[in-house]
Coordinates of C-alpha atoms in Angstrom, one line a residue:
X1 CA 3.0 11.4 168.7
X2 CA 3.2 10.1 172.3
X3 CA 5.1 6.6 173.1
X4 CA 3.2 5.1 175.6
X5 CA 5.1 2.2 177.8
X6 CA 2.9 0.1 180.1
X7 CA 3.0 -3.5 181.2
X8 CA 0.2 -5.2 180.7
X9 CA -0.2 -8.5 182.8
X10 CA -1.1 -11.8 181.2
X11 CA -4.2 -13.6 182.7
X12 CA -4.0 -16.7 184.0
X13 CA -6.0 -19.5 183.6
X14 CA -7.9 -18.8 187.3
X15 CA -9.3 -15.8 188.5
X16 CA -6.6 -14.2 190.9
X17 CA -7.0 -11.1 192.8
X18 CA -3.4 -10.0 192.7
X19 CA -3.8 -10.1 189.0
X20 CA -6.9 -8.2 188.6
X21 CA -5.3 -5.5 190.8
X22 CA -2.4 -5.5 188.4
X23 CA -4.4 -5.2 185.4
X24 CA -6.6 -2.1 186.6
X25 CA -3.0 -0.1 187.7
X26 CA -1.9 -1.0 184.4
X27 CA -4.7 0.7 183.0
X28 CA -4.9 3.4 185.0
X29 CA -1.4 4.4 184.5
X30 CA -2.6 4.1 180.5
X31 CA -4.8 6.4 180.8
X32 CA -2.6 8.8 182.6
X33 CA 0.0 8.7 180.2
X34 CA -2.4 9.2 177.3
X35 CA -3.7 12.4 179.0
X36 CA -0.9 13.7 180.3
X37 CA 0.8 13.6 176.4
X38 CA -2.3 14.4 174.5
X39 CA -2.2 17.7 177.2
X40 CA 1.5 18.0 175.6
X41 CA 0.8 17.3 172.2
X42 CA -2.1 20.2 172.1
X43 CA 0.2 22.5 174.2
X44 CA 3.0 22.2 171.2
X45 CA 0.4 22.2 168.5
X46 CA -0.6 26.0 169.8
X47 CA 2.9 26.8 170.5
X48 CA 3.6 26.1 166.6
X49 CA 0.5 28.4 165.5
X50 CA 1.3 31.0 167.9
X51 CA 5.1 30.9 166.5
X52 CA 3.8 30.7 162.7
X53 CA 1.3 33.2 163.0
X54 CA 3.9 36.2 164.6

C-alpha cells in the first residue's frame, strides 16, 4: 500500500487567491503520488507472479 504525504491547506473564511493556488498544487501533487505508486504497486504485483510462477 502506498503512504501518501501532502499538505492540504485550510480555507479561510474569505476567498484568497494564494490559497486557491495552494489547494490545486496540493492536489495535483495527490494525484501524482497516487499514480506514480499505483504504477509501483502493479509493477511489484507482476514481479511476484512472474517470480511465483518460474
Amino acid at each position: 500500500m502506498a503512504k501518501i504525504t501532502v499538505v492540504i491547506p485550510e480555507p479561510s473564511e474569505e476567498y484568497d487567491v494564494s490559497t486557491s493556488r495552494q489547494l490545486q498544487e496540493a492536489l495535483t501533487t495527490f494525484k501524482n503520488q497516487l499514480n506514480t505508486s499505483y504504477q509501483k504497486d502493479l509493477k511489484n504485483e507482476q514481479e511476484a507472479l512472474n517470480f511465483f510462477l518460474l
